[in-house]
Backbone as numpy.savetxt, mean C-alpha at the origin, in Angstrom:
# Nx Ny Nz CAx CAy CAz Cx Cy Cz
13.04 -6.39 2.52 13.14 -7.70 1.92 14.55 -8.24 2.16
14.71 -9.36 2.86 15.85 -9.75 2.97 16.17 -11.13 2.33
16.96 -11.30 1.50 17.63 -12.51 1.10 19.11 -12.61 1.27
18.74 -14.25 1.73 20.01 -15.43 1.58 20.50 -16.05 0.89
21.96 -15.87 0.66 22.29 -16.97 -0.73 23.37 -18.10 -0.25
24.12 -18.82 -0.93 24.71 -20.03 0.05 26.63 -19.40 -0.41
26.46 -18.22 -0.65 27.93 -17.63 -0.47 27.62 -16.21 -0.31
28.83 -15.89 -0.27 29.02 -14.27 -0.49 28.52 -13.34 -1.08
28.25 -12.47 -1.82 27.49 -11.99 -2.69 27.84 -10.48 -3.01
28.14 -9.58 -4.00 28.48 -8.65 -4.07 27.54 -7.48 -3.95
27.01 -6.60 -3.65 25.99 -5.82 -2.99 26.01 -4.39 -4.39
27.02 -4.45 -4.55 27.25 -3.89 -5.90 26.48 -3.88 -7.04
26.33 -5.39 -7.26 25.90 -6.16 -8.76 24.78 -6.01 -8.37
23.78 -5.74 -7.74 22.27 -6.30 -7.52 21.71 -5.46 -8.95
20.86 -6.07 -9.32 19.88 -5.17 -10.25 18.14 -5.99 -9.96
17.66 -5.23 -8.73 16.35 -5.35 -8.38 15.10 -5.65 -9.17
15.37 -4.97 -10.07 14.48 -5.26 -10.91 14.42 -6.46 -11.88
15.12 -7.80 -11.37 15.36 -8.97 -11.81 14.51 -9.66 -10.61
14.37 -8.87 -9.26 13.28 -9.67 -8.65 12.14 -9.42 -8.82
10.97 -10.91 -8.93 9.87 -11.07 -8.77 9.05 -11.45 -7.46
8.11 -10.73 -6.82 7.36 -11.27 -5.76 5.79 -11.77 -6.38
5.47 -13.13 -5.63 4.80 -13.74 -6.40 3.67 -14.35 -5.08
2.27 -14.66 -5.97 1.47 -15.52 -4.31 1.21 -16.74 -4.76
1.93 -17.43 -5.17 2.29 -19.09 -5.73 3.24 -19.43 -6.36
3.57 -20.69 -5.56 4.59 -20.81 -5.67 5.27 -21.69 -7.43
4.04 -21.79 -8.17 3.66 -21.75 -9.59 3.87 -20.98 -10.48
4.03 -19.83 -9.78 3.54 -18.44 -10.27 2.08 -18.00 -11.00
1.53 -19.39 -11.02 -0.15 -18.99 -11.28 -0.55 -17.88 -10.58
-0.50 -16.76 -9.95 -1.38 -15.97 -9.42 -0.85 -14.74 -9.43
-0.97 -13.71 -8.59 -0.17 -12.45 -9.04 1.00 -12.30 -8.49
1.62 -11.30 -9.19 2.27 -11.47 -8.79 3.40 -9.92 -9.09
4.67 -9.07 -8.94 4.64 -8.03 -9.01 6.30 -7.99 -8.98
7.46 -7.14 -10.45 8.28 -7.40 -10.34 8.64 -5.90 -9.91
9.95 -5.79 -9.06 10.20 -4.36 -8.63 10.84 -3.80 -9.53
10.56 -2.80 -9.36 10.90 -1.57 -9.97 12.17 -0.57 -9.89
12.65 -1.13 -8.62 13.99 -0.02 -7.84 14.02 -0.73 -6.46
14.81 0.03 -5.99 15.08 0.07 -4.36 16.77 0.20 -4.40
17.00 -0.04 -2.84 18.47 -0.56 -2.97 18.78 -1.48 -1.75
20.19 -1.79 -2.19 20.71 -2.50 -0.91 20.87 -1.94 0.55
20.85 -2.46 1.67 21.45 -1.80 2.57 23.15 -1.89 2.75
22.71 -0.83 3.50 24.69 -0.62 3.62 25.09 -1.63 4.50
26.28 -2.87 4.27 26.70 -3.13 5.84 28.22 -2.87 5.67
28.79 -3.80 6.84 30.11 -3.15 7.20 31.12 -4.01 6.40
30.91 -4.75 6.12 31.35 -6.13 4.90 30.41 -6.69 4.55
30.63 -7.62 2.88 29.93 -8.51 1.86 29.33 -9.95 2.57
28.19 -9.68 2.59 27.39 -10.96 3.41 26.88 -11.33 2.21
26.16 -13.10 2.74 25.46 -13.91 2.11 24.24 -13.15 2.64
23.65 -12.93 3.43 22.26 -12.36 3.46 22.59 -10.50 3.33
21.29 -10.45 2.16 21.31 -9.20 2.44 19.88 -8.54 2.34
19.92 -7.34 2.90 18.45 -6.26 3.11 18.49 -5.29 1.94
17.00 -5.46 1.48 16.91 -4.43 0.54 15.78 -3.94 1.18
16.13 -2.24 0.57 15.16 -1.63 1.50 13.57 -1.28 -0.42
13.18 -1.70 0.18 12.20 -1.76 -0.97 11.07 -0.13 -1.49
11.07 0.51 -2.67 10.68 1.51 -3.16 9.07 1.26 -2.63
8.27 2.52 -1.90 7.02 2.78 -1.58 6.56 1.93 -2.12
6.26 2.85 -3.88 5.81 2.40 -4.77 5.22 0.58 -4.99
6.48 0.03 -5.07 6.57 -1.71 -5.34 6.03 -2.10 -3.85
6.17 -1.70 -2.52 5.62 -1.81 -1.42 3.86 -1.96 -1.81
3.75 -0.70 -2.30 1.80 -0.45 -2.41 1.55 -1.00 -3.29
2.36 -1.64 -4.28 1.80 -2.54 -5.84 1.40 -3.91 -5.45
2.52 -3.94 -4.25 1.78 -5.58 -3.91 0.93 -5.68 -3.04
0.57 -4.62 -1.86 -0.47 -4.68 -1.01 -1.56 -4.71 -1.62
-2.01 -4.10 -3.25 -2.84 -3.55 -3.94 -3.41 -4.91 -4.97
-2.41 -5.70 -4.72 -2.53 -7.34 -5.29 -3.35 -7.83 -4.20
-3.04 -7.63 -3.08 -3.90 -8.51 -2.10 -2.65 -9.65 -1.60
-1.78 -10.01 -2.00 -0.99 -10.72 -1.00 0.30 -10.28 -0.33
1.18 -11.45 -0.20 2.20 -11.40 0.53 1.82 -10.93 1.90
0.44 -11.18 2.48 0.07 -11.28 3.93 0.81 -12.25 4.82
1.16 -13.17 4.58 1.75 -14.32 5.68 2.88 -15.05 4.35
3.24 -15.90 5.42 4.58 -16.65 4.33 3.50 -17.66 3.39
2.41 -18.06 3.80 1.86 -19.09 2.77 1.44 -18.37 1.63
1.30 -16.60 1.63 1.45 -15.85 0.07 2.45 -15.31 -0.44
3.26 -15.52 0.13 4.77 -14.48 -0.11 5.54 -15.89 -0.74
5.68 -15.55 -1.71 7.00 -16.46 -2.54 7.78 -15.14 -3.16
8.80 -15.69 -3.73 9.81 -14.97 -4.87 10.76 -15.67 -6.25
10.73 -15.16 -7.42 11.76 -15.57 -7.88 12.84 -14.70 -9.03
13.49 -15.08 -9.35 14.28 -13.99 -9.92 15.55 -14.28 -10.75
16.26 -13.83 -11.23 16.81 -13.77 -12.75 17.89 -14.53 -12.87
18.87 -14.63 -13.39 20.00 -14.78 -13.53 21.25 -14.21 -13.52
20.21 -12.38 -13.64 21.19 -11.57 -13.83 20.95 -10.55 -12.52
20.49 -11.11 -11.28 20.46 -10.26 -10.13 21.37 -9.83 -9.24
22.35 -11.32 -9.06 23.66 -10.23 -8.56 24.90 -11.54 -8.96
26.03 -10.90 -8.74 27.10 -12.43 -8.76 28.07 -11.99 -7.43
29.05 -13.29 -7.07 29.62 -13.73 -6.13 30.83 -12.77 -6.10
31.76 -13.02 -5.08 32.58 -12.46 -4.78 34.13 -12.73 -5.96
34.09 -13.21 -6.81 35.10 -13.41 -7.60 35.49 -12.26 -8.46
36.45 -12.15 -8.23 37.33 -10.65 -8.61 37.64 -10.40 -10.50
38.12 -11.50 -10.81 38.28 -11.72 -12.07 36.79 -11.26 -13.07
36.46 -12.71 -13.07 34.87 -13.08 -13.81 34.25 -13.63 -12.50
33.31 -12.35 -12.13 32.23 -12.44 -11.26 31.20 -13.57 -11.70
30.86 -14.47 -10.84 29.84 -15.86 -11.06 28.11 -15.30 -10.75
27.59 -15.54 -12.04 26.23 -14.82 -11.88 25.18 -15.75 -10.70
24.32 -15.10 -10.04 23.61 -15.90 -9.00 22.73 -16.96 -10.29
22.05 -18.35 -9.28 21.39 -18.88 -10.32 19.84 -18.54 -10.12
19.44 -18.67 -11.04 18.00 -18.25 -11.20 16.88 -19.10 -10.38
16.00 -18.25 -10.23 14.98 -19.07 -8.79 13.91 -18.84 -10.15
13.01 -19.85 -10.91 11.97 -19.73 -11.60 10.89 -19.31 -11.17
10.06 -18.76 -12.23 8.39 -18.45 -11.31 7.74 -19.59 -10.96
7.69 -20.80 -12.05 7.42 -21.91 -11.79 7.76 -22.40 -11.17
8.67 -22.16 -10.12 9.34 -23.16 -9.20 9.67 -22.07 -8.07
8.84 -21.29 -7.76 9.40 -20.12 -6.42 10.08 -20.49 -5.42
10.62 -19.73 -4.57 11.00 -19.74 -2.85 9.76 -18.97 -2.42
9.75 -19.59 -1.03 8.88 -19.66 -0.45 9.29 -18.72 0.74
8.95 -17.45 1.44 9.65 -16.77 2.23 9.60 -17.83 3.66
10.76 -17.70 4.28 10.74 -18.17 5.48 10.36 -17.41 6.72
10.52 -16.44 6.64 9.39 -15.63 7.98 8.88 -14.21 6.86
7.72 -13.80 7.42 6.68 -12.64 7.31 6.20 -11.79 8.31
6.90 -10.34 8.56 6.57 -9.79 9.15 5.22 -8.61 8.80
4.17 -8.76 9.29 3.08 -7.75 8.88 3.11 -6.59 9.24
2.81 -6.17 8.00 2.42 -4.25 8.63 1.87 -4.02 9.50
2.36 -2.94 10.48 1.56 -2.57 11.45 1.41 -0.92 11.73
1.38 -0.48 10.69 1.47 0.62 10.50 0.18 1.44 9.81
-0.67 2.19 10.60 -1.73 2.59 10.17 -2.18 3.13 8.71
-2.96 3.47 8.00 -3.39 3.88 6.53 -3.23 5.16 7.30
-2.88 6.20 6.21 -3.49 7.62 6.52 -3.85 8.24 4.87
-4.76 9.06 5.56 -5.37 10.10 4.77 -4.63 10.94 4.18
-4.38 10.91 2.71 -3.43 11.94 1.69 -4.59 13.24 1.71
-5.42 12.87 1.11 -6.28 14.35 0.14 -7.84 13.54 -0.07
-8.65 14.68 0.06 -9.73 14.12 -0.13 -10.45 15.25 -1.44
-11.53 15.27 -1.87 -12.21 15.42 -2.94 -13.63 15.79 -2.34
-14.65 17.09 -2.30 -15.63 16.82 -2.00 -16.62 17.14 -3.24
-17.79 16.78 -3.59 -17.94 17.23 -4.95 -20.11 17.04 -4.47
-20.46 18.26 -3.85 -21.95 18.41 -3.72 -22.69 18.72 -4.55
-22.17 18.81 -5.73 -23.40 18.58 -7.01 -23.69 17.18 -7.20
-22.32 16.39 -7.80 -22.49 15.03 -7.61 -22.64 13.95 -6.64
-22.54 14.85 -5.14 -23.26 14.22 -4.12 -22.28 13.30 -3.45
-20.94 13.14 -3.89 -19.77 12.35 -3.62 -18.35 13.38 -2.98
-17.22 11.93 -2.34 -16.38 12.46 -1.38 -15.87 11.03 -1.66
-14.46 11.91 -2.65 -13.01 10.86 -3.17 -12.28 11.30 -2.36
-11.65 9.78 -1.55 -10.31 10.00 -0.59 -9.61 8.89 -0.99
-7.94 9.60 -0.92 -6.87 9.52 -1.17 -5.98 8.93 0.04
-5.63 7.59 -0.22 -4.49 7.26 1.14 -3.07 6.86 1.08
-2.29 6.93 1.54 -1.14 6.58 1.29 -0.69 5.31 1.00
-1.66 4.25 1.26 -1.80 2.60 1.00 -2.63 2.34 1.05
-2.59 1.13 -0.04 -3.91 0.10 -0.09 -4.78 0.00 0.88
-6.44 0.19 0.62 -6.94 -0.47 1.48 -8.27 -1.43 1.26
-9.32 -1.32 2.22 -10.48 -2.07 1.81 -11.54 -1.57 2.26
-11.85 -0.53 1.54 -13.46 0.30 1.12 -14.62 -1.19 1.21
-14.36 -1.55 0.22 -15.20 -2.77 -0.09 -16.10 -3.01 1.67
-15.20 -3.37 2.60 -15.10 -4.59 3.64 -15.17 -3.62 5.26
-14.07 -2.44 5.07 -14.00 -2.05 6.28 -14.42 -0.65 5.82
-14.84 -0.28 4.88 -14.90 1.35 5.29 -16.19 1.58 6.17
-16.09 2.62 7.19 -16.97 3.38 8.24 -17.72 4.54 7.95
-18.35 4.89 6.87 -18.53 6.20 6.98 -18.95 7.02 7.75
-19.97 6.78 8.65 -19.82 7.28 9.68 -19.09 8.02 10.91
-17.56 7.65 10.54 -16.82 7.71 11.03 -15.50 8.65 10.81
-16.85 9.68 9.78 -15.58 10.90 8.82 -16.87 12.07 9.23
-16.18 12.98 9.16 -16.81 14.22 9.61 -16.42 15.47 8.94
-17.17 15.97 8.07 -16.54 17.22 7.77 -16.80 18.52 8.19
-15.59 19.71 8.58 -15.94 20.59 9.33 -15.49 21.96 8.60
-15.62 22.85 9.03 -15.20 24.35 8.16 -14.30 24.49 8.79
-13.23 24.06 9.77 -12.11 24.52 10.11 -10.72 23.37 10.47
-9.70 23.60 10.30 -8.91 22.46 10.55 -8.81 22.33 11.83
-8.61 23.25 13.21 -8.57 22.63 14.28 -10.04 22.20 15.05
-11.51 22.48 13.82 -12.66 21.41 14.38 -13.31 22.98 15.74
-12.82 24.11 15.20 -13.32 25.04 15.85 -15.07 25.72 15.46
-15.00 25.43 14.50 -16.28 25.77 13.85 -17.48 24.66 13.64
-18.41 25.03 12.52 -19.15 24.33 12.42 -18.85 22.73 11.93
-19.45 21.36 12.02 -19.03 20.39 11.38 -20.57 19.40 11.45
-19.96 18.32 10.32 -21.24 17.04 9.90 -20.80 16.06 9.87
-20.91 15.71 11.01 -20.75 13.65 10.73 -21.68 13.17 9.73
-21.00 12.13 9.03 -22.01 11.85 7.77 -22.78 10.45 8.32
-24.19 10.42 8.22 -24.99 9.19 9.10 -24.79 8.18 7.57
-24.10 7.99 7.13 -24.34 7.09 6.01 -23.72 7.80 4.79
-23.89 6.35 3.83 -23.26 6.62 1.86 -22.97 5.12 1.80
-22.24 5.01 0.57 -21.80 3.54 -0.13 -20.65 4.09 -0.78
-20.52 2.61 -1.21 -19.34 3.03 -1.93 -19.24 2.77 -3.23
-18.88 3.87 -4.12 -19.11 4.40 -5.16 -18.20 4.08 -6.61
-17.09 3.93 -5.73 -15.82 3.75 -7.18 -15.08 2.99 -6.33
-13.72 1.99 -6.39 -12.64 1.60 -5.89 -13.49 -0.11 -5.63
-12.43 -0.64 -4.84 -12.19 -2.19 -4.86 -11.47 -2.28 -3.53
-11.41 -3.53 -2.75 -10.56 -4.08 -1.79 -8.43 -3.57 -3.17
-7.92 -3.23 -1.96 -6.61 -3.07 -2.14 -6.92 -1.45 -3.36
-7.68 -0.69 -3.49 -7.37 0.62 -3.79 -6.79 1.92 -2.92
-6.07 2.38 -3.26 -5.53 3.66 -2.36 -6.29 4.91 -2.51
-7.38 4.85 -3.63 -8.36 5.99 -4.08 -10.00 5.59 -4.50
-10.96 5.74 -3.35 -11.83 5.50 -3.70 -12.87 6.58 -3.67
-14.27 6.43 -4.06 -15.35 6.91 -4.32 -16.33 7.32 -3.00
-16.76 8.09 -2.50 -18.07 7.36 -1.21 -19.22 8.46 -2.25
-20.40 7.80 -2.09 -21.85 7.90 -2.50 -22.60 8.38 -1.77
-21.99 9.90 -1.24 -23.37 10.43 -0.23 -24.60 10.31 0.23
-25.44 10.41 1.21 -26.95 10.49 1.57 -27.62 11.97 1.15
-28.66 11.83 0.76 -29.00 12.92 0.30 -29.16 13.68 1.54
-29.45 13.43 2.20 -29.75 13.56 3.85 -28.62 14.33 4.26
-27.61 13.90 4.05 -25.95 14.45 4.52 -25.98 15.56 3.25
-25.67 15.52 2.41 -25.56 16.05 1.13 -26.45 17.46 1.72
-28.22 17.58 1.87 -28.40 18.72 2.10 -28.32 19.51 3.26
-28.00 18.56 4.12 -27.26 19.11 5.52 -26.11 19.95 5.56
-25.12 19.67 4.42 -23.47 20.43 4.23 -24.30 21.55 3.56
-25.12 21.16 2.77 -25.49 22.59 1.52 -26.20 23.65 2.24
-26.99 23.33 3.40 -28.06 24.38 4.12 -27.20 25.03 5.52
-25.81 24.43 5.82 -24.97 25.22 6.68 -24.20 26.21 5.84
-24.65 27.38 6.61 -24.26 28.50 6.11 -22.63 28.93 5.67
-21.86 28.37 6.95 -20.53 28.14 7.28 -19.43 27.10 6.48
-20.14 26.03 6.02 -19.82 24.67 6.01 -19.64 24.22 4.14
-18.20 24.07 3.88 -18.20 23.69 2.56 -18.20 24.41 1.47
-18.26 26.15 1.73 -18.78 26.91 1.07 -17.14 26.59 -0.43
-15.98 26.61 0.40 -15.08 26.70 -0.57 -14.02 26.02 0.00
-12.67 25.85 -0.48 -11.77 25.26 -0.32 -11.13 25.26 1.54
-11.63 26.52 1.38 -10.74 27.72 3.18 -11.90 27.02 3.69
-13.23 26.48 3.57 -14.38 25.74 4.71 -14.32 24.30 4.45
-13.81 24.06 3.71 -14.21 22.13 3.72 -12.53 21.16 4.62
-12.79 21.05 5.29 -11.85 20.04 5.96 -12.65 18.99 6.46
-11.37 17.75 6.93 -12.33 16.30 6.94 -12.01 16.05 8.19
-12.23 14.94 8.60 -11.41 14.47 10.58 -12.03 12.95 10.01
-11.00 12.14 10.22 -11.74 10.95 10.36 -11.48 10.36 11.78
-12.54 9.52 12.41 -11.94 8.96 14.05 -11.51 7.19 13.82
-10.80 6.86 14.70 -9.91 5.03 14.63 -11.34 4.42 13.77
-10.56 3.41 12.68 -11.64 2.90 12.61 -12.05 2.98 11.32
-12.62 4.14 10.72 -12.91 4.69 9.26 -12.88 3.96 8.11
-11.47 3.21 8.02 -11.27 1.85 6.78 -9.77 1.21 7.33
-9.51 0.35 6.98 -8.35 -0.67 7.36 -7.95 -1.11 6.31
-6.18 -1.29 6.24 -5.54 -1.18 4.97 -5.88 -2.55 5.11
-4.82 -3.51 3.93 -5.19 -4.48 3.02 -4.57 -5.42 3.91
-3.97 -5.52 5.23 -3.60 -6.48 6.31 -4.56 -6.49 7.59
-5.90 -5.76 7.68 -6.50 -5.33 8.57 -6.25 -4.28 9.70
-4.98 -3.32 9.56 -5.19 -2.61 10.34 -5.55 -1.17 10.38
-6.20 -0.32 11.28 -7.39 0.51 10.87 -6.47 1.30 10.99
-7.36 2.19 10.25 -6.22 4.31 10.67 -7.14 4.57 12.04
């Protein structure tokens, strides 16, 4: 996140958590205040500066659904976010309202694939919870077809592409959702002898494609 101010600015004073990112410029809509981060280092006190922004507040707003392009990305923020270069009595920045946002002037999109944290397989209840490192959209893009589970991690042994399921728990912009097995798949894992028996046999593989985070791009 980078901001400009119309002087100097002390890199010191910031307290982040006085900024708000917002998807109107009203602040009618959602919108998500950070939590942490910090400044970047430079070599002297600039009017623009880079904050490098916490995961966390990263995936809170993908998980909102905006700040996709500059026409959702606004900001506004406190009074008490940073002050000027005056040595004495430092001059506090002035406040940008929610009601009255900035509007970002460029938006660069993620282009950085979703990946797979941990998955969940659960053949009594007939379901398979996966875990990703960012938001995505089950809802819209998930593939199931396109996940396979096998009894070995390098895919040496036995394995089941799953011909189908739904989706079971989660929403567009969740990082943890539900899938709703086929019974079909379901007694296919249960009647391989090899396959699923315990923790040391269940591994997953998913191929390009599978689900696409909350900017459209696929793992």
């Amino acid at each position: 996140l980078q901001l400009t101010f119309d002087e100097v600015v002390r890199a010191d004073s910031f307290d982040l958590t006085q900024i708000t990112l917002q998807d109107a410029v009203d602040g009618s809509g959602s919108s998500h205040t950070l939590t942490g981060g910090n400044v970047a280092a430079a070599a002297t006190e600039q009017a623009t500066v880079t904050i490098n922004l916490l995961s966390s507040d990263v995936n809170a707003v993908k998980a909102l659904l905006f700040a996709v392009d500059t026409a959702s990305t606004f900001l506004s923020l406190t009074g008490s976010t940073c002050t000027d270069m005056e040595a004495v009595t430092p001059n506090a920045n002035n406040a940008v309202a929610a009601a009255a946002a900035q509007q970002a002037a460029a938006h660069t999109p993620d282009a950085t694939a979703p990946e797979l944290v941990s998955f969940t397989l659960d053949l009594a209840a007939g379901t398979l919870a996966l875990t990703y490192n960012e938001p995505v959209r089950p809802a819209t893009t998930l593939a199931v077809t396109k996940l396979t589970l096998q009894s070995t991690a390098d895919g040496s042994g036995v394995a089941h592409t799953l011909t189908g399921g739904s989706l079971a728990t989660g929403s567009e912009g969740s990082q943890i959702f539900t899938v709703r097995l086929q019974l079909a798949d379901v007694s296919a894992i249960e009647n391989d002898a090899a396959l699923a028996l315990d923790r040391d046999s269940t591994f997953l593989s998913a191929t390009a494609g599978a689900v696409s985070d909350v900017e459209g791009v696929p793992m």
